[in-house]
C-alpha atoms as one frame of an Amber mdcrd trajectory, in Angstrom:
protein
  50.167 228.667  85.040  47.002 230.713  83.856  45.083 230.200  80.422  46.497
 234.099  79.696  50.291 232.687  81.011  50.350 229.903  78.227  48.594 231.870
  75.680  51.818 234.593  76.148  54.431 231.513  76.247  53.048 229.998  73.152
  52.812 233.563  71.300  57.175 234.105  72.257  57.189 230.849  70.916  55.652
 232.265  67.348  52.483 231.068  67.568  49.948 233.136  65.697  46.932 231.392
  67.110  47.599 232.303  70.456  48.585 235.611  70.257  44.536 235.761  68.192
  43.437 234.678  70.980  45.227 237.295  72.772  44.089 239.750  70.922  40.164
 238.798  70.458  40.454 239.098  74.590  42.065 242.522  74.208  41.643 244.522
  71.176  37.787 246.109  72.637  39.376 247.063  76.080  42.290 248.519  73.770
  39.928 250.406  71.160  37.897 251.786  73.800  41.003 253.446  75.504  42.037
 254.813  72.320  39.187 255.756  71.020  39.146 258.566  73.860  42.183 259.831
  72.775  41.877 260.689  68.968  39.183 262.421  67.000  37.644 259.690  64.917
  36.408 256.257  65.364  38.931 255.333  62.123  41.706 256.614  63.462  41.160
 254.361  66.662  41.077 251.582  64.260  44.321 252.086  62.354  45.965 252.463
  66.030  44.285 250.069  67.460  45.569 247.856  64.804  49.015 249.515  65.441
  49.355 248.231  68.917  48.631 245.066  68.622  51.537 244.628  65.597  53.830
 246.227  67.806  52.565 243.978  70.576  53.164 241.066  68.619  56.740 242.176
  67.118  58.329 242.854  70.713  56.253 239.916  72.684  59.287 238.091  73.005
  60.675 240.981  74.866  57.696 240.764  77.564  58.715 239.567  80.865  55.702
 239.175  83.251  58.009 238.149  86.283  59.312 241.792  86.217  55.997 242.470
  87.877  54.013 244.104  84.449  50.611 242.560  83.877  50.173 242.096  80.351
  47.096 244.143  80.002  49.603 247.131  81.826  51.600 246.694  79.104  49.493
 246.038  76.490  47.721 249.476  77.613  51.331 251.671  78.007  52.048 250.554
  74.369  48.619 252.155  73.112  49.580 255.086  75.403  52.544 255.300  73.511
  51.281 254.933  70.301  48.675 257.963  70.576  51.276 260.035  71.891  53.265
 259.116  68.754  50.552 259.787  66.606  50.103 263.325  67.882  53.832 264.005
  67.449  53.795 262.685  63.987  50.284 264.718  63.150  51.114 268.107  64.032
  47.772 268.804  64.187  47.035 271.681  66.467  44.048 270.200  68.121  44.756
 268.677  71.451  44.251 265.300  72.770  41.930 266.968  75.449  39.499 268.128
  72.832  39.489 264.644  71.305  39.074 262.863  74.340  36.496 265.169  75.410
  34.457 264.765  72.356  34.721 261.074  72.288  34.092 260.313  75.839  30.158
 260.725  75.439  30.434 258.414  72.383  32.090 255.700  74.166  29.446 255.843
  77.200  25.808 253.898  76.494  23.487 256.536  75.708  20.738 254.880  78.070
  23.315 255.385  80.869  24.132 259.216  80.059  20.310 260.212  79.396  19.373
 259.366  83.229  21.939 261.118  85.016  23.360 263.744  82.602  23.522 265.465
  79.351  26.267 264.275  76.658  27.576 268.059  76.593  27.591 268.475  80.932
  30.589 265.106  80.258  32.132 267.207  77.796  32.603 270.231  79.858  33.536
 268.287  83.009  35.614 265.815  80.961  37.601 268.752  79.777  38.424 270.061
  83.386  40.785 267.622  83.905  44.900 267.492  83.481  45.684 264.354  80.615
  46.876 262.092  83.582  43.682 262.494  85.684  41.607 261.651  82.633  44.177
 258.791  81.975  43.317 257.508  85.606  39.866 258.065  85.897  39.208 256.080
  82.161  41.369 253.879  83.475  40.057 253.323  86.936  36.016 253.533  85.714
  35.747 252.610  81.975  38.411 249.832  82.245  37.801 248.614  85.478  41.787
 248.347  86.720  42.879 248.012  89.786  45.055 250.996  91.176  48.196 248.745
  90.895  47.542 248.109  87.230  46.603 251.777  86.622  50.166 252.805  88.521
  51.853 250.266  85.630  50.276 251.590  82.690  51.248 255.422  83.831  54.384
 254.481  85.170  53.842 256.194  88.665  53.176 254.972  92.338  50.174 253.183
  93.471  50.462 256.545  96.200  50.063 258.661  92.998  47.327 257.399  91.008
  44.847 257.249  94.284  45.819 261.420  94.530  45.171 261.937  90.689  42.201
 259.628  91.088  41.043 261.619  94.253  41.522 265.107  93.061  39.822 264.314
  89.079  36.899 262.603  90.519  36.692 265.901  93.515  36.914 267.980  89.837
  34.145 266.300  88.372  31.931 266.231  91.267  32.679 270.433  91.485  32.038
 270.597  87.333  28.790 268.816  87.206  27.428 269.781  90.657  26.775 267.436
  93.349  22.691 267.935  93.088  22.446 267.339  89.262
C-alpha cells in the first residue's frame, strides 16, 4: 500500500490530518490548473479552495480500484468546478480569453523571455479548441501521463494523443517553427 493509499484510507476514515496532507501535496498542481481557466489569481483561490471541500465531502465516495488515480480525480472535480463557475457567472467572457491571459502568468518569466514573447503564447494559446488546451496544460504544465490525462477528460488514451498531436501541430503553425 503507498504513502498516498493510506493517506486516502485514513481521510474515508475522517481523518483531517491526512486528508492536510493530501492537500499540501495537491492544492499547487490544483491552483495552477485553475488558475488557467479564470480571470484572476483570487478567483483561483476561492475555487481552488472549492475543490478541495468538495474533495473532502465526497472522499468516502472515491474508489481507486475502479481504475481513477486520485490526482485524475482530484483534477476532473476542479474541471468541474470552473465549468460551474462559468455557468453560475454569466459573464460573457470566455474561458479561452481567461486561459489565454493567464497562461503567460503561470509560465517563469526567465523561461518565456528566451524563446518567446508573453503576447506570441497568448495568440497561439488562443488557437486552440478548450480540450486541446485542457490536454496540452495537462500533458506539459502538469506533467501527466496520457492515461491520467484520458481520466481527467473522460476520453480514450487513443483520443488525447490526437488532441495532443493536432494542438501541439497548432502551436508549432501559430508561433512558427524558426522563432
Amino acid at each position: 500500500m503507498t504513502e498516498e493509499t493510506k493517506l486516502i484510507e485514513e481521510a474515508k476514515a475522517g481523518r483531517g490530518e491526512a486528508f492536510g496532507k493530501l492537500y499540501d501535496q495537491y492544492v499547487a498542481s490544483i491552483y495552477r490548473f485553475v488558475l488557467v481557466r479564470v480571470s484572476n489569481r483570487a478567483e483561483a483561490e476561492d475555487l481552488t479552495q472549492h475543490v478541495f471541500l468538495k474533495a473532502w465531502q465526497s472522499i468516502r465516495r472515491y474508489r481507486e480500484r475502479e481504475g481513477i488515480p486520485f490526482t485524475s480525480w482530484l483534477y476532473r472535480i476542479a474541471r468541474n468546478a470552473v465549468i460551474d463557475h462559468y455557468r453560475t457567472r454569466r459573464d460573457h467572457e470566455d474561458i479561452e480569453g481567461a486561459a489565454a491571459r493567464n497562461l503567460a502568468e503561470d509560465f517563469p518569466v526567465q523561461e518565456v523571455e528566451y524563446t518567446l514573447q508573453i503576447e506570441e503564447v497568448h495568440r497561439a494559446f488562443v488557437v486552440l479548441t478548450p480540450g486541446e488546451r485542457d490536454v496540452i496544460l495537462l500533458r506539459f504544465m502538469e506533467e501527466l501521463s496520457v492515461k491520467e490525462v484520458a481520466a481527467i477528460l473522460e476520453k480514450s488514451e487513443g483520443t488525447i494523443r490526437v488532441m495532443q498531436h493536432r494542438g501541439l501541430k497548432k502551436l508549432k503553425g501559430e508561433l512558427g517553427a524558426g522563432n
